[in-house]
PDB file of C-alpha atoms in Angstrom:
ATOM      1  CA  UNK A   1       0.000   0.000   0.000  1.00 71.00           C
ATOM      2  CA  UNK A   2       1.028   3.629  -0.442  1.00 85.00           C
ATOM      3  CA  UNK A   3       1.140   6.193   2.364  1.00 92.00           C
ATOM      4  CA  UNK A   4       2.901   9.480   1.662  1.00 94.00           C
ATOM      5  CA  UNK A   5       2.997  13.113   2.800  1.00 95.00           C
ATOM      6  CA  UNK A   6       3.879  15.871   0.335  1.00 95.00           C
ATOM      7  CA  UNK A   7       4.847  19.227   1.879  1.00 94.00           C
ATOM      8  CA  UNK A   8       2.281  18.761   4.636  1.00 94.00           C
ATOM      9  CA  UNK A   9       1.803  21.330   7.400  1.00 93.00           C
ATOM     10  CA  UNK A  10      -0.708  21.369  10.237  1.00 92.00           C
ATOM     11  CA  UNK A  11      -1.428  24.470  12.297  1.00 91.00           C
ATOM     12  CA  UNK A  12      -3.390  24.693  15.534  1.00 87.00           C
ATOM     13  CA  UNK A  13      -4.130  28.359  16.223  1.00 84.00           C
ATOM     14  CA  UNK A  14      -0.626  29.756  16.897  1.00 80.00           C
ATOM     15  CA  UNK A  15       1.122  26.372  17.075  1.00 84.00           C
ATOM     16  CA  UNK A  16       2.680  24.414  14.215  1.00 85.00           C
ATOM     17  CA  UNK A  17       2.439  20.671  14.859  1.00 88.00           C
ATOM     18  CA  UNK A  18       3.828  19.659  11.447  1.00 89.00           C
ATOM     19  CA  UNK A  19       5.733  21.862   8.993  1.00 89.00           C
ATOM     20  CA  UNK A  20       6.456  21.109   5.324  1.00 92.00           C
ATOM     21  CA  UNK A  21       6.702  17.367   5.928  1.00 92.00           C
ATOM     22  CA  UNK A  22       7.495  15.181   2.917  1.00 93.00           C
ATOM     23  CA  UNK A  23       7.569  11.523   3.832  1.00 92.00           C
ATOM     24  CA  UNK A  24       6.875   8.231   2.091  1.00 92.00           C
ATOM     25  CA  UNK A  25       6.268   5.306   4.419  1.00 92.00           C
ATOM     26  CA  UNK A  26       7.344   1.764   3.522  1.00 89.00           C
ATOM     27  CA  UNK A  27       4.730  -0.281   1.681  1.00 90.00           C
ATOM     28  CA  UNK A  28       4.570  -2.869   4.466  1.00 92.00           C
ATOM     29  CA  UNK A  29       6.075  -3.778   7.817  1.00 93.00           C
ATOM     30  CA  UNK A  30       5.983  -2.115  11.225  1.00 95.00           C
ATOM     31  CA  UNK A  31       7.201   1.461  11.664  1.00 95.00           C
ATOM     32  CA  UNK A  32       7.617   3.267  14.980  1.00 95.00           C
ATOM     33  CA  UNK A  33       7.564   7.067  15.141  1.00 94.00           C
ATOM     34  CA  UNK A  34       9.536   8.786  17.883  1.00 91.00           C
ATOM     35  CA  UNK A  35      10.452  12.377  18.668  1.00 86.00           C
ATOM     36  CA  UNK A  36      10.233  15.051  21.357  1.00 81.00           C
ATOM     37  CA  UNK A  37       6.923  15.924  23.005  1.00 80.00           C
ATOM     38  CA  UNK A  38       4.837  18.267  20.896  1.00 79.00           C
ATOM     39  CA  UNK A  39       6.532  17.398  17.603  1.00 83.00           C
ATOM     40  CA  UNK A  40       3.282  16.280  15.959  1.00 87.00           C
ATOM     41  CA  UNK A  41       3.536  12.489  16.177  1.00 91.00           C
ATOM     42  CA  UNK A  42      -0.120  11.953  17.041  1.00 93.00           C
ATOM     43  CA  UNK A  43      -1.158  14.598  14.502  1.00 94.00           C
ATOM     44  CA  UNK A  44       0.634  12.623  11.791  1.00 94.00           C
ATOM     45  CA  UNK A  45      -1.372   9.500  12.692  1.00 95.00           C
ATOM     46  CA  UNK A  46      -4.626  11.445  12.756  1.00 95.00           C
ATOM     47  CA  UNK A  47      -3.979  12.982   9.344  1.00 95.00           C
ATOM     48  CA  UNK A  48      -3.021   9.593   7.918  1.00 95.00           C
ATOM     49  CA  UNK A  49      -6.309   8.185   9.239  1.00 94.00           C
ATOM     50  CA  UNK A  50      -8.294  11.101   7.848  1.00 93.00           C
ATOM     51  CA  UNK A  51      -9.397  12.208  11.321  1.00 95.00           C
ATOM     52  CA  UNK A  52      -7.959  15.680  10.785  1.00 93.00           C
ATOM     53  CA  UNK A  53      -7.083  17.510   7.590  1.00 94.00           C
ATOM     54  CA  UNK A  54      -3.709  19.102   6.829  1.00 94.00           C
ATOM     55  CA  UNK A  55      -3.540  22.881   6.750  1.00 94.00           C
ATOM     56  CA  UNK A  56      -1.535  22.641   3.526  1.00 94.00           C
ATOM     57  CA  UNK A  57       0.086  19.993   1.367  1.00 95.00           C
ATOM     58  CA  UNK A  58      -1.372  16.628   0.389  1.00 95.00           C
ATOM     59  CA  UNK A  59      -1.557  13.121   1.808  1.00 95.00           C
ATOM     60  CA  UNK A  60      -1.853   9.958  -0.257  1.00 94.00           C
ATOM     61  CA  UNK A  61      -3.114   6.802   1.429  1.00 93.00           C
ATOM     62  CA  UNK A  62      -4.613   3.935  -0.538  1.00 91.00           C
ATOM     63  CA  UNK A  63      -5.480   1.725   2.445  1.00 92.00           C
ATOM     64  CA  UNK A  64      -8.770  -0.093   1.947  1.00 89.00           C
ATOM     65  CA  UNK A  65      -9.325  -0.266   5.696  1.00 90.00           C
ATOM     66  CA  UNK A  66      -7.696   1.511   8.625  1.00 93.00           C
ATOM     67  CA  UNK A  67      -7.740   0.397  12.258  1.00 95.00           C
ATOM     68  CA  UNK A  68      -6.732   2.838  14.990  1.00 96.00           C
ATOM     69  CA  UNK A  69      -5.769   2.246  18.631  1.00 96.00           C
ATOM     70  CA  UNK A  70      -5.909   5.524  20.557  1.00 94.00           C
ATOM     71  CA  UNK A  71      -3.901   6.464  23.632  1.00 91.00           C
ATOM     72  CA  UNK A  72      -7.013   5.953  25.744  1.00 90.00           C
ATOM     73  CA  UNK A  73      -9.486   3.096  25.166  1.00 91.00           C
ATOM     74  CA  UNK A  74     -12.557   4.108  23.184  1.00 92.00           C
ATOM     75  CA  UNK A  75     -15.155   1.507  24.033  1.00 95.00           C
ATOM     76  CA  UNK A  76     -18.939   1.754  24.140  1.00 95.00           C
ATOM     77  CA  UNK A  77     -19.859   1.406  27.821  1.00 96.00           C
ATOM     78  CA  UNK A  78     -23.270  -0.142  27.120  1.00 96.00           C
ATOM     79  CA  UNK A  79     -21.788  -2.991  25.075  1.00 96.00           C
ATOM     80  CA  UNK A  80     -19.981  -6.046  26.380  1.00 97.00           C
ATOM     81  CA  UNK A  81     -16.305  -6.628  25.706  1.00 97.00           C
ATOM     82  CA  UNK A  82     -17.177  -9.103  22.950  1.00 96.00           C
ATOM     83  CA  UNK A  83     -19.698  -6.763  21.344  1.00 95.00           C
ATOM     84  CA  UNK A  84     -17.147  -3.929  21.364  1.00 96.00           C
ATOM     85  CA  UNK A  85     -14.742  -6.090  19.365  1.00 95.00           C
ATOM     86  CA  UNK A  86     -17.511  -7.203  17.003  1.00 93.00           C
ATOM     87  CA  UNK A  87     -18.116  -3.560  16.066  1.00 89.00           C
ATOM     88  CA  UNK A  88     -15.047  -3.813  13.839  1.00 85.00           C
ATOM     89  CA  UNK A  89     -15.555  -4.833  10.236  1.00 74.00           C
ATOM     90  CA  UNK A  90     -13.294  -7.219   8.355  1.00 59.00           C
ATOM     91  CA  UNK A  91     -11.381  -5.790   5.403  1.00 58.00           C
ATOM     92  CA  UNK A  92     -13.251  -5.831   2.095  1.00 58.00           C
ATOM     93  CA  UNK A  93     -16.069  -7.800   3.686  1.00 61.00           C
ATOM     94  CA  UNK A  94     -13.915 -10.914   3.874  1.00 67.00           C
ATOM     95  CA  UNK A  95     -14.272 -13.274   6.836  1.00 73.00           C
ATOM     96  CA  UNK A  96     -11.832 -12.308   9.616  1.00 76.00           C
ATOM     97  CA  UNK A  97      -8.718 -14.432  10.022  1.00 80.00           C
ATOM     98  CA  UNK A  98      -9.660 -15.054  13.671  1.00 87.00           C
ATOM     99  CA  UNK A  99     -12.896 -14.717  15.582  1.00 93.00           C
ATOM    100  CA  UNK A 100     -13.430 -11.916  18.080  1.00 94.00           C
ATOM    101  CA  UNK A 101     -13.300 -14.445  20.903  1.00 96.00           C
ATOM    102  CA  UNK A 102      -9.974 -15.796  19.648  1.00 96.00           C
ATOM    103  CA  UNK A 103      -8.456 -12.309  19.637  1.00 96.00           C
ATOM    104  CA  UNK A 104      -9.722 -11.662  23.150  1.00 97.00           C
ATOM    105  CA  UNK A 105      -8.188 -14.920  24.283  1.00 97.00           C
ATOM    106  CA  UNK A 106      -4.935 -13.924  22.570  1.00 97.00           C
ATOM    107  CA  UNK A 107      -4.752 -10.690  24.591  1.00 97.00           C
ATOM    108  CA  UNK A 108      -5.546 -12.551  27.808  1.00 96.00           C
ATOM    109  CA  UNK A 109      -9.199 -11.572  28.162  1.00 97.00           C
ATOM    110  CA  UNK A 110     -10.966 -14.764  27.157  1.00 95.00           C
ATOM    111  CA  UNK A 111     -12.774 -14.917  30.496  1.00 95.00           C
ATOM    112  CA  UNK A 112     -14.046 -11.321  30.216  1.00 96.00           C
ATOM    113  CA  UNK A 113     -16.060 -11.452  27.002  1.00 96.00           C
ATOM    114  CA  UNK A 114     -19.425 -10.878  28.701  1.00 97.00           C
ATOM    115  CA  UNK A 115     -18.222  -8.151  31.049  1.00 97.00           C
ATOM    116  CA  UNK A 116     -18.670  -4.419  30.449  1.00 97.00           C
ATOM    117  CA  UNK A 117     -15.892  -1.818  30.099  1.00 96.00           C
ATOM    118  CA  UNK A 118     -16.605  -0.272  33.506  1.00 96.00           C
ATOM    119  CA  UNK A 119     -15.820  -3.637  35.097  1.00 97.00           C
ATOM    120  CA  UNK A 120     -12.297  -3.662  33.647  1.00 96.00           C
ATOM    121  CA  UNK A 121      -9.087  -1.877  34.572  1.00 95.00           C
ATOM    122  CA  UNK A 122      -7.612   0.709  32.221  1.00 94.00           C
ATOM    123  CA  UNK A 123      -5.014  -1.756  30.949  1.00 95.00           C
ATOM    124  CA  UNK A 124      -7.675  -4.383  30.289  1.00 96.00           C
ATOM    125  CA  UNK A 125      -9.769  -1.877  28.340  1.00 97.00           C
ATOM    126  CA  UNK A 126      -6.720  -1.026  26.249  1.00 97.00           C
ATOM    127  CA  UNK A 127      -6.237  -4.705  25.456  1.00 97.00           C
ATOM    128  CA  UNK A 128      -9.864  -4.853  24.282  1.00 97.00           C
ATOM    129  CA  UNK A 129      -9.100  -1.928  21.950  1.00 97.00           C
ATOM    130  CA  UNK A 130      -6.075  -3.763  20.569  1.00 97.00           C
ATOM    131  CA  UNK A 131      -8.079  -6.978  20.068  1.00 97.00           C
ATOM    132  CA  UNK A 132     -10.716  -4.989  18.173  1.00 96.00           C
ATOM    133  CA  UNK A 133      -8.117  -3.385  15.915  1.00 96.00           C
ATOM    134  CA  UNK A 134      -6.511  -6.734  15.115  1.00 95.00           C
ATOM    135  CA  UNK A 135      -9.923  -8.288  14.414  1.00 93.00           C
ATOM    136  CA  UNK A 136     -10.308  -5.858  11.482  1.00 89.00           C
ATOM    137  CA  UNK A 137      -7.480  -7.493   9.504  1.00 89.00           C
ATOM    138  CA  UNK A 138      -6.888  -3.964   8.187  1.00 91.00           C
ATOM    139  CA  UNK A 139      -4.139  -3.188   5.695  1.00 91.00           C
ATOM    140  CA  UNK A 140      -3.179  -0.113   7.762  1.00 95.00           C
ATOM    141  CA  UNK A 141      -3.004  -0.291  11.563  1.00 96.00           C
ATOM    142  CA  UNK A 142      -2.269   2.912  13.499  1.00 97.00           C
ATOM    143  CA  UNK A 143      -1.162   2.656  17.140  1.00 97.00           C
ATOM    144  CA  UNK A 144      -0.886   5.754  19.342  1.00 96.00           C
ATOM    145  CA  UNK A 145       0.997   4.851  22.537  1.00 94.00           C
ATOM    146  CA  UNK A 146      -0.845   1.500  22.498  1.00 95.00           C
ATOM    147  CA  UNK A 147       0.773   0.046  25.613  1.00 94.00           C
ATOM    148  CA  UNK A 148      -0.467   2.773  27.938  1.00 86.00           C
ATOM    149  CA  UNK A 149      -1.615   1.178  31.206  1.00 87.00           C
ATOM    150  CA  UNK A 150      -0.212  -2.289  30.460  1.00 93.00           C
ATOM    151  CA  UNK A 151       2.081  -4.044  32.907  1.00 93.00           C
ATOM    152  CA  UNK A 152       5.358  -5.408  31.589  1.00 94.00           C
ATOM    153  CA  UNK A 153       4.106  -8.964  31.143  1.00 94.00           C
ATOM    154  CA  UNK A 154       1.062  -7.950  29.119  1.00 95.00           C
ATOM    155  CA  UNK A 155       3.104  -5.427  27.136  1.00 95.00           C
ATOM    156  CA  UNK A 156       5.496  -8.147  25.980  1.00 95.00           C
ATOM    157  CA  UNK A 157       2.564 -10.431  25.203  1.00 95.00           C
ATOM    158  CA  UNK A 158       0.913  -7.780  23.018  1.00 96.00           C
ATOM    159  CA  UNK A 159       4.179  -6.880  21.269  1.00 96.00           C
ATOM    160  CA  UNK A 160       4.661 -10.521  20.280  1.00 95.00           C
ATOM    161  CA  UNK A 161       1.025 -10.780  19.189  1.00 96.00           C
ATOM    162  CA  UNK A 162       1.197  -7.694  16.965  1.00 96.00           C
ATOM    163  CA  UNK A 163       4.469  -8.785  15.385  1.00 93.00           C
ATOM    164  CA  UNK A 164       2.983 -12.179  14.552  1.00 92.00           C
ATOM    165  CA  UNK A 165      -0.301 -10.772  13.274  1.00 92.00           C
ATOM    166  CA  UNK A 166       1.164  -7.937  11.191  1.00 91.00           C
ATOM    167  CA  UNK A 167       4.074  -9.491   9.338  1.00 83.00           C
ATOM    168  CA  UNK A 168       2.311  -9.898   5.996  1.00 78.00           C
ATOM    169  CA  UNK A 169       3.522  -8.119   2.879  1.00 79.00           C
ATOM    170  CA  UNK A 170       0.145  -6.444   2.334  1.00 86.00           C
ATOM    171  CA  UNK A 171      -0.090  -4.709   5.714  1.00 92.00           C
ATOM    172  CA  UNK A 172       1.525  -1.623   7.220  1.00 95.00           C
ATOM    173  CA  UNK A 173       1.561  -0.813  10.942  1.00 96.00           C
ATOM    174  CA  UNK A 174       2.571   2.632  12.223  1.00 97.00           C
ATOM    175  CA  UNK A 175       3.064   3.161  15.954  1.00 96.00           C
ATOM    176  CA  UNK A 176       3.729   6.367  17.882  1.00 96.00           C
ATOM    177  CA  UNK A 177       5.705   5.889  21.086  1.00 93.00           C
ATOM    178  CA  UNK A 178       7.959   7.850  23.414  1.00 90.00           C
ATOM    179  CA  UNK A 179       9.607   4.640  24.621  1.00 91.00           C
ATOM    180  CA  UNK A 180      12.711   3.578  22.697  1.00 90.00           C
ATOM    181  CA  UNK A 181      12.586   0.043  24.093  1.00 92.00           C
ATOM    182  CA  UNK A 182       8.999  -0.381  22.886  1.00 92.00           C
ATOM    183  CA  UNK A 183       9.932   0.969  19.470  1.00 92.00           C
ATOM    184  CA  UNK A 184      12.804  -1.425  18.942  1.00 92.00           C
ATOM    185  CA  UNK A 185      10.927  -4.370  20.447  1.00 92.00           C
ATOM    186  CA  UNK A 186       8.130  -4.050  17.892  1.00 94.00           C
ATOM    187  CA  UNK A 187       9.207  -2.138  14.814  1.00 93.00           C
ATOM    188  CA  UNK A 188      11.272  -3.063  11.773  1.00 92.00           C
ATOM    189  CA  UNK A 189      12.267   0.581  11.365  1.00 92.00           C
ATOM    190  CA  UNK A 190      12.136   3.583  13.675  1.00 93.00           C
ATOM    191  CA  UNK A 191      11.412   7.033  12.254  1.00 92.00           C
ATOM    192  CA  UNK A 192      12.883   9.692  14.526  1.00 91.00           C
ATOM    193  CA  UNK A 193      11.881  13.342  14.283  1.00 87.00           C
ATOM    194  CA  UNK A 194      14.671  15.717  15.202  1.00 82.00           C
ATOM    195  CA  UNK A 195      12.537  18.445  16.778  1.00 71.00           C
ATOM    196  CA  UNK A 196       9.231  20.257  16.875  1.00 70.00           C
ATOM    197  CA  UNK A 197       7.299  20.857  14.727  1.00 73.00           C
ATOM    198  CA  UNK A 198       7.665  17.611  12.783  1.00 71.00           C
ATOM    199  CA  UNK A 199       9.725  18.227   9.671  1.00 73.00           C
ATOM    200  CA  UNK A 200      13.249  16.784   9.648  1.00 72.00           C
ATOM    201  CA  UNK A 201      13.607  13.103  10.411  1.00 78.00           C
ATOM    202  CA  UNK A 202      15.841  10.080  10.068  1.00 79.00           C
ATOM    203  CA  UNK A 203      15.220   6.345   9.832  1.00 81.00           C
ATOM    204  CA  UNK A 204      16.920   3.823  12.095  1.00 80.00           C
ATOM    205  CA  UNK A 205      16.794   0.216  10.902  1.00 74.00           C
ATOM    206  CA  UNK A 206      16.105  -2.270  13.667  1.00 65.00           C
ATOM    207  CA  UNK A 207      18.566  -5.025  12.895  1.00 52.00           C
ATOM    208  CA  UNK A 208      17.557  -6.793  16.075  1.00 48.00           C
ATOM    209  CA  UNK A 209      13.894  -7.067  15.087  1.00 47.00           C
ATOM    210  CA  UNK A 210      12.334 -10.488  15.399  1.00 44.00           C
ATOM    211  CA  UNK A 211      11.607 -12.236  12.079  1.00 39.00           C
TER     212      UNK A 211
END
């Protein structure tokens, strides 16, 4: 798939989050985005998802389906854990590669499928959000600080799960993180912004990435 920014800027009142950014992402794999606070990392994800429009420049993204995991879980409180996952739609109407229950079991919540979000901890709700995103089988998965609220054991479990689920040649995963260890544990490449607003960057290949 193609995901590219051409001279993109994003202004919020008197603040520039992104300035004249030209960037072409790899066609597949897992990319982590790092940089100082306020450099526009989350804004880049939101523009790529079409949740906010650039102030200038153009964005090309030919993903047929996008899944997004936000920093905070976004679950419907009146629906059960299972029903929240089932809200996701499989790509191109195809049957999902795994059932919603299987994904919940994979994130360690197989015994919680009939519970409601208010009955879960923040970390558990985040794992429901991740299970829902993976259930989509989307060609573009966007992760914004996805391990927020997870203990170390569950973080490592989810990192391994995402790497296994997203290693196909027709999928791209882009994660924003402030944690270098998380970035290099998950990503094939790390895109590092040099300062704020987001403009100049460099790529660091993760030679230690798991196959």
